[in-house]
Amino acid sequence: MGRKWRSWVLPAAALALLAAGCESTPDARKKPAAAPSTSAARPVARVCAEPAAGPAKAPAGAVTVDPAKVGDLATKTKNSPPNTTFWLRPGRHRLQPDRYAQVIPKKGNRYLGAPGAVLDGRKANQYAFGGRARDVTIRHLTVQRFVAPPDEGVVNHDSADGWVIEHATIQHNSGAGLMAGARQRVRANCLRGNGQYGMNAYKATGRLRDLVVEGNEIVGNNTDDWERRRKGCGCTGGIKFWAVDGADVRGNWVHDNRGTGLWADTNNNDFRIEDNVLETNDGAALIYETSYNAVIRKNTIRRNNWVEGRRYADRGDNFPFATVYVSESGGEPRIRARTDKIEIYRNVLEDNWSGITLWENADRFCNSPANTSSGDCTLLVKDTDRCARPAIATAPLYGDCRWKTQRVDIHGNRFVLDKSVVDCAAKCDRMAVLANYGTYPDWSPYQGERVAEAITRKQHNRWHDNAYLGPWKFVAHDPSRVLDFGQWQSTPYRQDAGSTFRARDGG
């Protein structure tokens, strides 16, 4: 893939808008506890510590796989017909030592691990399960120590459709522990300590539709720190989603990942992200970027973004790096989905580095050299070459050639901030809706303050009926406009009607 990025970098003019940062030093910073606090009302998916046991005996008709025979799993898969069930005995199963040795399932195969069954790549094999067979099931199996290249995955390496991965532990692999295909079900797994992603929901050919990610523990991924190795790659996180049309992400515990917890990037649509616990991730809990139509509700989001938010503040960066970051994404009624907006409601955000930021890069649109989604255009324009002058300067292309942060409805949330917990003096306390001053390229029709005016006042982005506890501030239009609650509610912004604000209650 090799085309990913961080897309929230501001141009130099905006970066010059500096303010006082946090007083703490990196050596003095606090680290959140790994376990969820006892104040949480929502149960968490403690899958890694309490994995469900597989069948202790081979099911009727199953082919038994012997861990003492190197390559037995791949060989028996090759020699058996489709729709075969394989039962892996307790013990450490190995593939042949060739780096490309892997299991190539046939349609409808089922792989069941007995208690203690482990498929171990021994840091020699790149992939565990590959091929394009549909409707494969993997249950109760530990898959570990494979060395997939960057952006590639160990389980379902070729993003085949209809796979079910349940009660598995996929851990300590390079690259992504798991890839995704259409109609994939990922339930009650431990995706732990993988080098790049717990799961990379990417499909090189065909549409990736109807994805379910439910009840998983997604912890400690990006151990290889790819953002440092490929500066600005945007290629890390607990889970990364690319061009997924229809996803239900619910009931997961996403914690202690290096970087972002959940990241939907580039032409995703129709997401429901609900009932998750997202906590103590080094970066944002959730990024929804250059994508469309989502419901984000009833999540517990706490103690995220302490590392990345503080890092940028210590550098003097005035951008409101947020825990929930909506970047060039919004509701679009012309794209079919279960909603026609981005609705963020009934979430609890507690002691994170800042809150929700709605952002739009004025220089990022189809055919712009500043579009880090290289080669991609919006879902509204099939022929990217149409987004060029002079046509881009007038309707409909003026609106359709850019990803717009619009129709975002933020309501019924509880925002709690205690700066003594976050260990911060400033820049960790912001809610924001803003854009940069458009400058590039010279033929851009979005130069100047056009996009900043649009995202702030004209694109139906609305906060209302929320509860704020703690010393929150608000940013509108551009990073230099920092407002108190009264200014945020007043003309011309008129945000947070019906909301309550108690500055002292958060701490």
Short mmCIF file of C-alpha atoms in Angstrom, two decimals:
data_model
loop_
_atom_site.label_atom_id
_atom_site.label_comp_id
_atom_site.label_asym_id
_atom_site.label_seq_id
_atom_site.Cartn_x
_atom_site.Cartn_y
_atom_site.Cartn_z
CA MET A 1 0.00 0.00 0.00
CA GLY A 2 2.72 2.45 0.97
CA ARG A 3 0.63 5.56 0.66
CA LYS A 4 -0.38 6.60 4.13
CA TRP A 5 0.11 9.70 6.13
CA ARG A 6 -0.75 11.93 8.97
CA SER A 7 -3.16 14.49 7.60
CA TRP A 8 -3.66 16.91 10.46
CA VAL A 9 -0.43 18.84 9.90
CA LEU A 10 -1.09 22.54 9.52
CA PRO A 11 0.69 24.83 7.07
CA ALA A 12 3.47 27.00 8.41
CA ALA A 13 1.24 30.05 8.74
CA ALA A 14 -1.06 28.26 11.14
CA LEU A 15 1.75 26.62 13.04
CA ALA A 16 3.06 30.06 13.86
CA LEU A 17 0.02 30.64 16.07
CA LEU A 18 1.65 29.49 19.29
CA ALA A 19 0.52 29.54 22.89
CA ALA A 20 1.84 28.37 26.24
CA GLY A 21 2.05 24.59 26.52
CA CYS A 22 1.95 22.10 29.36
CA GLU A 23 4.36 22.64 32.20
CA SER A 24 5.25 19.00 32.70
CA THR A 25 8.26 17.39 31.12
CA PRO A 26 8.24 13.99 29.36
CA ASP A 27 10.24 12.47 32.21
CA ALA A 28 7.67 13.64 34.74
CA ARG A 29 4.56 12.57 32.89
CA LYS A 30 2.08 10.18 34.38
CA LYS A 31 1.15 6.98 32.59
CA PRO A 32 -2.47 5.84 32.77
CA ALA A 33 -3.17 2.51 34.39
CA ALA A 34 -3.48 -0.39 31.98
CA ALA A 35 -6.69 -1.68 33.51
CA PRO A 36 -9.98 0.21 33.31
CA SER A 37 -10.89 2.26 36.36
CA THR A 38 -13.48 0.90 38.74
CA SER A 39 -15.75 3.87 38.03
CA ALA A 40 -16.70 2.48 34.62
CA ALA A 41 -20.28 1.34 34.30
CA ARG A 42 -19.66 -0.41 30.98
CA PRO A 43 -18.20 -3.94 31.08
CA VAL A 44 -14.99 -4.49 29.16
CA ALA A 45 -13.97 -7.36 26.94
CA ARG A 46 -11.20 -8.93 29.03
CA VAL A 47 -10.46 -11.44 26.31
CA CYS A 48 -6.68 -11.67 26.65
CA ALA A 49 -6.70 -12.55 30.35
CA GLU A 50 -9.71 -14.85 30.12
CA PRO A 51 -9.72 -16.55 26.70
CA ALA A 52 -12.53 -18.97 25.98
CA ALA A 53 -11.32 -22.55 25.78
CA GLY A 54 -11.66 -24.56 22.59
CA PRO A 55 -12.92 -28.13 22.32
CA ALA A 56 -10.85 -30.60 24.34
CA LYS A 57 -11.73 -33.42 21.93
CA ALA A 58 -11.94 -33.51 18.16
CA PRO A 59 -15.49 -32.89 16.90
CA ALA A 60 -17.08 -35.71 14.96
CA GLY A 61 -15.66 -35.91 11.45
CA ALA A 62 -12.82 -33.47 12.11
CA VAL A 63 -9.29 -34.00 10.82
CA THR A 64 -6.83 -34.04 13.72
CA VAL A 65 -3.64 -32.00 13.33
CA ASP A 66 -0.49 -33.17 15.12
CA PRO A 67 1.87 -30.49 16.51
CA ALA A 68 4.78 -32.94 16.43
CA LYS A 69 4.69 -33.04 12.61
CA VAL A 70 6.13 -29.88 11.08
CA GLY A 71 3.78 -28.56 8.39
CA ASP A 72 0.98 -30.99 9.28
CA LEU A 73 -1.70 -28.30 9.20
CA ALA A 74 -0.79 -27.02 5.73
CA THR A 75 -0.38 -30.52 4.34
CA LYS A 76 -3.69 -31.81 5.63
CA THR A 77 -5.44 -28.68 4.42
CA LYS A 78 -4.04 -29.24 0.93
CA ASN A 79 -5.06 -32.91 0.90
CA SER A 80 -8.59 -32.43 2.27
CA PRO A 81 -11.71 -31.24 0.43
CA PRO A 82 -13.50 -27.92 1.01
CA ASN A 83 -15.72 -27.60 4.09
CA THR A 84 -13.40 -29.73 6.20
CA THR A 85 -13.10 -29.16 9.95
CA PHE A 86 -9.59 -29.33 11.40
CA TRP A 87 -8.91 -29.80 15.12
CA LEU A 88 -5.47 -28.73 16.29
CA ARG A 89 -4.20 -30.74 19.23
CA PRO A 90 -2.72 -28.96 22.26
CA GLY A 91 0.86 -27.88 21.64
CA ARG A 92 2.98 -25.71 19.38
CA HIS A 93 2.21 -26.21 15.70
CA ARG A 94 4.78 -25.20 13.10
CA LEU A 95 4.86 -24.62 9.36
CA GLN A 96 7.70 -25.53 7.07
CA PRO A 97 10.68 -23.17 7.58
CA ASP A 98 10.28 -21.41 4.21
CA ARG A 99 9.27 -17.79 4.78
CA TYR A 100 6.29 -18.13 2.41
CA ALA A 101 5.04 -21.40 3.90
CA GLN A 102 1.45 -20.87 5.02
CA VAL A 103 -1.93 -22.54 5.27
CA ILE A 104 -4.10 -22.05 2.17
CA PRO A 105 -7.65 -22.90 3.26
CA LYS A 106 -10.38 -24.15 0.95
CA LYS A 107 -13.90 -22.76 0.87
CA GLY A 108 -15.79 -23.35 4.09
CA ASN A 109 -12.87 -24.82 6.05
CA ARG A 110 -13.01 -24.60 9.84
CA TYR A 111 -9.96 -24.52 12.10
CA LEU A 112 -10.57 -25.23 15.80
CA GLY A 113 -7.85 -25.07 18.41
CA ALA A 114 -7.84 -27.32 21.45
CA PRO A 115 -6.88 -25.69 24.77
CA GLY A 116 -3.22 -24.78 24.43
CA ALA A 117 -3.07 -25.03 20.62
CA VAL A 118 -0.64 -22.48 19.18
CA LEU A 119 0.37 -21.86 15.58
CA ASP A 120 3.86 -20.38 15.90
CA GLY A 121 5.65 -18.67 13.02
CA ARG A 122 8.93 -18.74 14.99
CA LYS A 123 9.89 -15.36 13.44
CA ALA A 124 10.54 -17.33 10.23
CA ASN A 125 7.19 -17.52 8.40
CA GLN A 126 5.52 -14.39 7.05
CA TYR A 127 1.90 -15.56 6.92
CA ALA A 128 -0.28 -18.02 8.80
CA PHE A 129 -3.48 -18.21 6.70
CA GLY A 130 -3.78 -16.86 3.16
CA GLY A 131 -5.47 -17.44 -0.17
CA ARG A 132 -8.84 -16.34 -1.51
CA ALA A 133 -11.15 -19.09 -0.28
CA ARG A 134 -14.39 -17.76 1.18
CA ASP A 135 -16.23 -18.51 4.38
CA VAL A 136 -13.30 -19.82 6.41
CA THR A 137 -13.63 -20.06 10.19
CA ILE A 138 -10.82 -19.87 12.78
CA ARG A 139 -11.69 -20.39 16.44
CA HIS A 140 -9.85 -20.90 19.72
CA LEU A 141 -6.39 -20.74 18.19
CA THR A 142 -3.35 -18.70 19.18
CA VAL A 143 -1.40 -17.36 16.17
CA GLN A 144 1.89 -15.73 17.05
CA ARG A 145 5.40 -14.71 16.00
CA PHE A 146 4.86 -14.35 12.26
CA VAL A 147 6.79 -11.66 10.39
CA ALA A 148 4.46 -10.13 7.83
CA PRO A 149 5.89 -7.12 5.95
CA PRO A 150 4.53 -3.64 6.72
CA ASP A 151 0.87 -3.12 5.74
CA GLU A 152 0.38 -6.87 5.29
CA GLY A 153 -1.31 -9.29 7.65
CA VAL A 154 -0.79 -12.72 9.16
CA VAL A 155 -4.35 -14.12 9.29
CA ASN A 156 -6.48 -13.80 6.13
CA HIS A 157 -3.47 -12.30 4.41
CA ASP A 158 -5.30 -11.93 1.07
CA SER A 159 -8.47 -10.34 2.50
CA ALA A 160 -10.78 -13.15 1.41
CA ASP A 161 -14.49 -12.68 2.02
CA GLY A 162 -16.77 -14.15 4.63
CA TRP A 163 -14.18 -15.24 7.19
CA VAL A 164 -15.12 -15.70 10.85
CA ILE A 165 -12.39 -15.26 13.45
CA GLU A 166 -13.60 -15.92 16.99
CA HIS A 167 -12.01 -16.56 20.39
CA ALA A 168 -8.54 -16.43 18.84
CA THR A 169 -5.39 -14.84 20.23
CA ILE A 170 -3.37 -13.14 17.51
CA GLN A 171 -0.26 -11.72 19.10
CA HIS A 172 3.37 -10.68 18.76
CA ASN A 173 3.40 -10.64 14.98
CA SER A 174 5.02 -8.12 12.65
CA GLY A 175 2.76 -6.13 10.34
CA ALA A 176 -0.94 -6.62 11.05
CA GLY A 177 -2.23 -9.53 13.06
CA LEU A 178 -5.28 -9.77 10.84
CA MET A 179 -6.56 -8.49 7.49
CA ALA A 180 -10.24 -8.15 6.60
CA GLY A 181 -12.51 -9.11 3.74
CA ALA A 182 -16.16 -8.43 2.98
CA ARG A 183 -18.70 -9.95 5.39
CA GLN A 184 -15.96 -10.71 7.88
CA ARG A 185 -16.85 -11.35 11.52
CA VAL A 186 -14.18 -10.67 14.14
CA ARG A 187 -15.54 -11.56 17.57
CA ALA A 188 -14.13 -12.04 21.06
CA ASN A 189 -10.49 -12.15 20.00
CA CYS A 190 -7.32 -10.93 21.67
CA LEU A 191 -5.40 -8.80 19.17
CA ARG A 192 -2.31 -8.03 21.20
CA GLY A 193 1.18 -6.65 20.77
CA ASN A 194 1.39 -6.77 16.99
CA GLY A 195 4.08 -4.75 15.26
CA GLN A 196 1.85 -2.44 13.23
CA TYR A 197 -1.91 -3.08 13.58
CA GLY A 198 -4.12 -5.44 15.49
CA MET A 199 -6.20 -5.53 12.30
CA ASN A 200 -5.74 -3.81 8.94
CA ALA A 201 -9.18 -3.65 7.31
CA TYR A 202 -7.92 -3.20 3.78
CA LYS A 203 -8.85 -5.00 0.56
CA ALA A 204 -6.76 -4.39 -2.55
CA THR A 205 -9.48 -5.50 -4.99
CA GLY A 206 -13.25 -5.43 -4.63
CA ARG A 207 -15.37 -3.73 -2.03
CA LEU A 208 -14.92 -4.34 1.67
CA ARG A 209 -18.50 -4.37 2.90
CA ASP A 210 -20.41 -5.50 5.95
CA LEU A 211 -17.66 -5.84 8.55
CA VAL A 212 -18.40 -6.73 12.19
CA VAL A 213 -15.81 -6.19 14.93
CA GLU A 214 -17.37 -7.16 18.25
CA GLY A 215 -16.23 -7.93 21.77
CA ASN A 216 -12.51 -7.98 21.08
CA GLU A 217 -9.62 -6.81 23.24
CA ILE A 218 -7.26 -4.76 21.08
CA VAL A 219 -4.20 -3.89 23.12
CA GLY A 220 -0.60 -2.82 22.83
CA ASN A 221 -0.33 -2.79 19.04
CA ASN A 222 2.19 -0.88 16.92
CA THR A 223 5.09 -2.21 18.94
CA ASP A 224 7.41 -1.36 16.02
CA ASP A 225 6.43 2.33 16.21
CA TRP A 226 5.85 2.85 12.50
CA GLU A 227 5.03 6.55 12.82
CA ARG A 228 8.60 7.07 13.94
CA ARG A 229 10.08 4.78 11.28
CA ARG A 230 7.96 6.32 8.48
CA LYS A 231 7.39 9.85 9.62
CA GLY A 232 3.86 10.96 8.81
CA CYS A 233 2.78 7.61 7.38
CA GLY A 234 -0.54 7.40 9.24
CA CYS A 235 -0.02 3.63 9.13
CA THR A 236 -0.56 2.51 12.72
CA GLY A 237 -3.16 1.86 15.35
CA GLY A 238 -5.21 -0.75 17.10
CA ILE A 239 -7.36 -1.11 13.96
CA LYS A 240 -7.14 0.81 10.68
CA PHE A 241 -10.11 0.84 8.27
CA TRP A 242 -9.74 1.72 4.57
CA ALA A 243 -12.70 2.13 2.20
CA VAL A 244 -15.02 -0.03 4.29
CA ASP A 245 -18.69 0.32 3.36
CA GLY A 246 -20.75 -0.71 6.37
CA ALA A 247 -19.08 -1.62 9.66
CA ASP A 248 -20.36 -2.35 13.14
CA VAL A 249 -17.65 -1.86 15.75
CA ARG A 250 -19.14 -2.60 19.14
CA GLY A 251 -18.31 -3.82 22.60
CA ASN A 252 -14.54 -3.80 22.15
CA TRP A 253 -11.88 -2.85 24.68
CA VAL A 254 -9.30 -0.83 22.77
CA HIS A 255 -6.48 0.20 25.07
CA ASP A 256 -2.80 0.96 25.46
CA ASN A 257 -2.05 1.00 21.74
CA ARG A 258 0.90 3.06 20.56
CA GLY A 259 -0.83 5.70 18.48
CA THR A 260 -4.52 5.76 17.62
CA GLY A 261 -7.03 3.25 18.95
CA LEU A 262 -9.50 3.08 16.02
CA TRP A 263 -8.76 4.89 12.75
CA ALA A 264 -11.09 5.01 9.73
CA ASP A 265 -9.20 6.57 6.84
CA THR A 266 -10.22 7.30 3.23
CA ASN A 267 -13.73 6.75 1.87
CA ASN A 268 -15.19 4.68 4.66
CA ASN A 269 -18.96 4.90 4.98
CA ASP A 270 -21.82 3.79 7.21
CA PHE A 271 -20.03 3.01 10.48
CA ARG A 272 -21.62 2.31 13.83
CA ILE A 273 -19.08 2.62 16.62
CA GLU A 274 -20.87 1.88 19.87
CA ASP A 275 -20.54 0.47 23.37
CA ASN A 276 -16.74 0.35 23.22
CA VAL A 277 -14.25 1.21 25.94
CA LEU A 278 -11.42 3.24 24.38
CA GLU A 279 -8.74 4.14 26.88
CA THR A 280 -5.08 4.88 27.52
CA ASN A 281 -4.12 4.89 23.86
CA ASP A 282 -1.05 7.05 23.22
CA GLY A 283 -2.86 8.95 20.47
CA ALA A 284 -6.49 9.66 19.67
CA ALA A 285 -9.09 7.16 20.75
CA LEU A 286 -10.85 7.53 17.39
CA ILE A 287 -10.04 9.21 14.08
CA TYR A 288 -12.68 9.39 11.32
CA GLU A 289 -10.90 10.80 8.28
CA THR A 290 -11.98 11.60 4.70
CA SER A 291 -15.02 9.38 5.26
CA TYR A 292 -18.80 9.54 5.47
CA ASN A 293 -21.92 8.83 7.54
CA ALA A 294 -21.33 7.36 10.99
CA VAL A 295 -22.96 6.88 14.36
CA ILE A 296 -20.59 7.10 17.34
CA ARG A 297 -22.55 6.43 20.50
CA LYS A 298 -22.47 5.06 24.02
CA ASN A 299 -18.70 4.69 24.17
CA THR A 300 -16.54 5.20 27.25
CA ILE A 301 -13.47 7.18 26.18
CA ARG A 302 -10.90 8.01 28.83
CA ARG A 303 -7.25 8.90 29.34
CA ASN A 304 -6.36 8.88 25.65
CA ASN A 305 -3.93 11.03 23.68
CA TRP A 306 -1.70 11.82 26.67
CA VAL A 307 1.50 10.95 24.80
CA GLU A 308 0.85 12.42 21.35
CA GLY A 309 -1.12 15.42 22.55
CA ARG A 310 1.57 16.35 25.04
CA ARG A 311 4.32 15.83 22.47
CA TYR A 312 2.81 18.37 20.10
CA ALA A 313 2.06 20.83 22.91
CA ASP A 314 5.64 20.61 24.15
CA ARG A 315 6.78 21.52 20.64
CA GLY A 316 4.65 24.66 20.76
CA ASP A 317 2.02 23.41 18.31
CA ASN A 318 -1.25 25.24 18.84
CA PHE A 319 -3.45 22.81 16.90
CA PRO A 320 -6.21 21.23 19.05
CA PHE A 321 -5.11 17.60 18.79
CA ALA A 322 -8.14 15.72 19.99
CA THR A 323 -9.23 12.42 21.43
CA VAL A 324 -12.06 12.14 18.88
CA TYR A 325 -10.79 13.64 15.65
CA VAL A 326 -13.15 14.13 12.69
CA SER A 327 -11.01 15.14 9.73
CA GLU A 328 -12.59 16.02 6.36
CA SER A 329 -15.51 13.72 7.16
CA GLY A 330 -19.22 14.29 7.37
CA GLY A 331 -22.74 13.28 6.60
CA GLU A 332 -23.62 12.95 2.93
CA PRO A 333 -27.24 12.07 2.03
CA ARG A 334 -26.25 11.12 -1.53
CA ILE A 335 -24.22 8.17 -0.27
CA ARG A 336 -26.40 5.32 0.89
CA ALA A 337 -26.04 4.47 4.58
CA ARG A 338 -28.04 3.90 7.75
CA THR A 339 -27.60 7.59 8.59
CA ASP A 340 -27.02 10.73 6.55
CA LYS A 341 -24.82 12.50 9.10
CA ILE A 342 -22.11 11.89 11.64
CA GLU A 343 -23.88 11.67 14.97
CA ILE A 344 -21.78 11.60 18.15
CA TYR A 345 -23.96 11.11 21.20
CA ARG A 346 -24.29 9.55 24.66
CA ASN A 347 -20.56 9.07 25.02
CA VAL A 348 -18.54 9.70 28.17
CA LEU A 349 -15.16 11.37 27.60
CA GLU A 350 -13.13 11.54 30.79
CA ASP A 351 -9.65 12.97 31.40
CA ASN A 352 -8.45 12.77 27.83
CA TRP A 353 -6.07 15.18 26.14
CA SER A 354 -8.78 17.48 24.74
CA GLY A 355 -12.17 16.45 23.42
CA ILE A 356 -13.63 16.49 19.90
CA THR A 357 -12.06 18.37 17.00
CA LEU A 358 -13.82 18.90 13.67
CA TRP A 359 -11.18 19.81 11.11
CA GLU A 360 -11.00 20.50 7.39
CA ASN A 361 -7.78 21.09 5.48
CA ALA A 362 -8.53 23.75 2.89
CA ASP A 363 -5.70 22.50 0.67
CA ARG A 364 -6.80 18.85 0.64
CA PHE A 365 -9.06 17.93 -2.27
CA CYS A 366 -9.04 15.70 -5.35
CA ASN A 367 -6.02 16.37 -7.59
CA SER A 368 -4.38 18.71 -5.12
CA PRO A 369 -0.71 17.97 -4.44
CA ALA A 370 -1.64 18.50 -0.78
CA ASN A 371 -4.03 15.55 -0.87
CA THR A 372 -2.16 12.95 1.13
CA SER A 373 -4.72 10.33 0.04
CA SER A 374 -2.66 9.99 -3.11
CA GLY A 375 -4.72 9.00 -6.14
CA ASP A 376 -8.02 8.94 -4.24
CA CYS A 377 -11.00 11.17 -4.82
CA THR A 378 -14.28 11.55 -2.99
CA LEU A 379 -17.09 9.04 -3.40
CA LEU A 380 -19.02 11.72 -5.29
CA VAL A 381 -16.57 12.00 -8.19
CA LYS A 382 -15.66 8.89 -10.16
CA ASP A 383 -13.34 10.60 -12.63
CA THR A 384 -10.66 12.34 -10.59
CA ASP A 385 -9.43 14.27 -13.62
CA ARG A 386 -12.66 16.28 -13.58
CA CYS A 387 -11.46 18.03 -10.43
CA ALA A 388 -9.37 20.58 -12.26
CA ARG A 389 -9.70 24.16 -13.35
CA PRO A 390 -11.85 25.74 -14.52
CA ALA A 391 -14.66 23.27 -13.71
CA ILE A 392 -13.68 22.79 -10.05
CA ALA A 393 -14.42 26.45 -9.34
CA THR A 394 -18.17 26.03 -9.90
CA ALA A 395 -20.95 23.69 -8.82
CA PRO A 396 -21.22 20.78 -8.60
CA LEU A 397 -17.48 20.05 -8.57
CA TYR A 398 -16.67 22.89 -6.18
CA GLY A 399 -18.49 20.93 -3.49
CA ASP A 400 -17.99 17.37 -4.72
CA CYS A 401 -14.22 17.43 -5.24
CA ARG A 402 -13.44 17.87 -1.55
CA TRP A 403 -14.11 15.83 1.53
CA LYS A 404 -16.19 18.09 3.76
CA THR A 405 -16.64 18.08 7.50
CA GLN A 406 -20.37 18.68 7.50
CA ARG A 407 -23.59 17.55 9.17
CA VAL A 408 -21.82 16.53 12.38
CA ASP A 409 -24.25 16.40 15.32
CA ILE A 410 -22.62 16.21 18.78
CA HIS A 411 -25.14 15.91 21.62
CA GLY A 412 -25.93 14.21 24.88
CA ASN A 413 -22.28 13.59 25.73
CA ARG A 414 -20.53 14.03 29.07
CA PHE A 415 -17.11 15.72 28.90
CA VAL A 416 -15.06 15.51 32.12
CA LEU A 417 -11.61 17.02 32.54
CA ASP A 418 -9.40 17.10 35.64
CA LYS A 419 -6.10 18.71 34.65
CA SER A 420 -4.39 17.31 37.71
CA VAL A 421 -5.11 13.82 36.41
CA VAL A 422 -3.93 14.61 32.89
CA ASP A 423 -0.97 16.50 34.38
CA CYS A 424 -1.43 19.49 32.13
CA ALA A 425 -1.59 23.26 32.45
CA ALA A 426 -2.87 24.14 28.97
CA LYS A 427 -3.74 22.80 25.52
CA CYS A 428 -5.41 19.67 26.87
CA ASP A 429 -8.78 21.34 27.41
CA ARG A 430 -10.19 22.14 23.96
CA MET A 431 -13.23 21.39 21.83
CA ALA A 432 -12.81 22.69 18.28
CA VAL A 433 -14.25 23.30 14.83
CA LEU A 434 -11.74 24.86 12.44
CA ALA A 435 -9.79 24.92 9.19
CA ASN A 436 -6.57 26.39 7.91
CA TYR A 437 -6.14 29.36 5.60
CA GLY A 438 -6.19 27.97 2.05
CA THR A 439 -2.98 28.64 0.11
CA TYR A 440 -2.16 25.72 -2.17
CA PRO A 441 -2.00 24.99 -5.07
CA ASP A 442 -2.18 28.26 -6.93
CA TRP A 443 -5.24 27.12 -8.91
CA SER A 444 -7.20 26.08 -5.81
CA PRO A 445 -10.71 27.58 -5.57
CA TYR A 446 -10.55 27.16 -1.78
CA GLN A 447 -7.94 29.76 -0.95
CA GLY A 448 -8.25 32.16 1.94
CA GLU A 449 -10.85 31.71 4.69
CA ARG A 450 -13.55 30.08 2.57
CA VAL A 451 -13.25 26.64 4.13
CA ALA A 452 -12.81 28.00 7.66
CA GLU A 453 -16.01 30.02 7.26
CA ALA A 454 -17.85 27.05 5.81
CA ILE A 455 -16.93 24.48 8.46
CA THR A 456 -17.62 26.92 11.28
CA ARG A 457 -20.91 28.44 10.14
CA LYS A 458 -22.32 26.89 6.97
CA GLN A 459 -21.90 23.12 7.04
CA HIS A 460 -24.37 22.24 9.81
CA ASN A 461 -21.84 21.20 12.44
CA ARG A 462 -23.57 21.44 15.78
CA TRP A 463 -22.91 20.81 19.47
CA HIS A 464 -25.95 20.82 21.78
CA ASP A 465 -27.31 19.37 25.04
CA ASN A 466 -23.94 18.22 26.36
CA ALA A 467 -22.59 18.33 29.92
CA TYR A 468 -19.15 19.82 30.59
CA LEU A 469 -17.32 19.31 33.86
CA GLY A 470 -13.97 21.00 34.13
CA PRO A 471 -12.18 24.04 32.66
CA TRP A 472 -13.02 23.51 29.00
CA LYS A 473 -12.14 25.96 26.24
CA PHE A 474 -13.42 26.12 22.69
CA VAL A 475 -11.72 26.85 19.37
CA ALA A 476 -13.60 28.09 16.31
CA HIS A 477 -12.61 29.00 12.76
CA ASP A 478 -8.82 28.79 13.26
CA PRO A 479 -6.40 27.92 16.09
CA SER A 480 -6.06 31.52 17.23
CA ARG A 481 -9.75 31.89 18.22
CA VAL A 482 -9.91 30.39 21.69
CA LEU A 483 -13.28 31.00 23.35
CA ASP A 484 -14.84 30.60 26.75
CA PHE A 485 -18.19 28.86 27.10
CA GLY A 486 -20.18 32.08 26.84
CA GLN A 487 -18.44 33.12 23.63
CA TRP A 488 -18.91 29.63 22.20
CA GLN A 489 -22.65 29.83 22.85
CA SER A 490 -23.04 33.38 21.57
CA THR A 491 -23.23 34.87 18.09
CA PRO A 492 -21.76 34.12 15.62
CA TYR A 493 -21.01 30.52 16.70
CA ARG A 494 -24.14 29.70 18.70
CA GLN A 495 -22.92 26.27 19.78
CA ASP A 496 -23.99 24.07 22.68
CA ALA A 497 -27.55 25.26 23.12
CA GLY A 498 -29.07 23.43 26.07
CA SER A 499 -25.68 22.33 27.41
CA THR A 500 -24.41 22.73 30.96
CA PHE A 501 -20.97 23.93 31.98
CA ARG A 502 -19.46 23.55 35.47
CA ALA A 503 -15.82 24.54 35.29
CA ARG A 504 -14.89 23.57 38.86
CA ASP A 505 -16.48 20.15 38.95
CA GLY A 506 -13.94 18.42 36.74
CA GLY A 507 -10.96 19.33 38.91
#
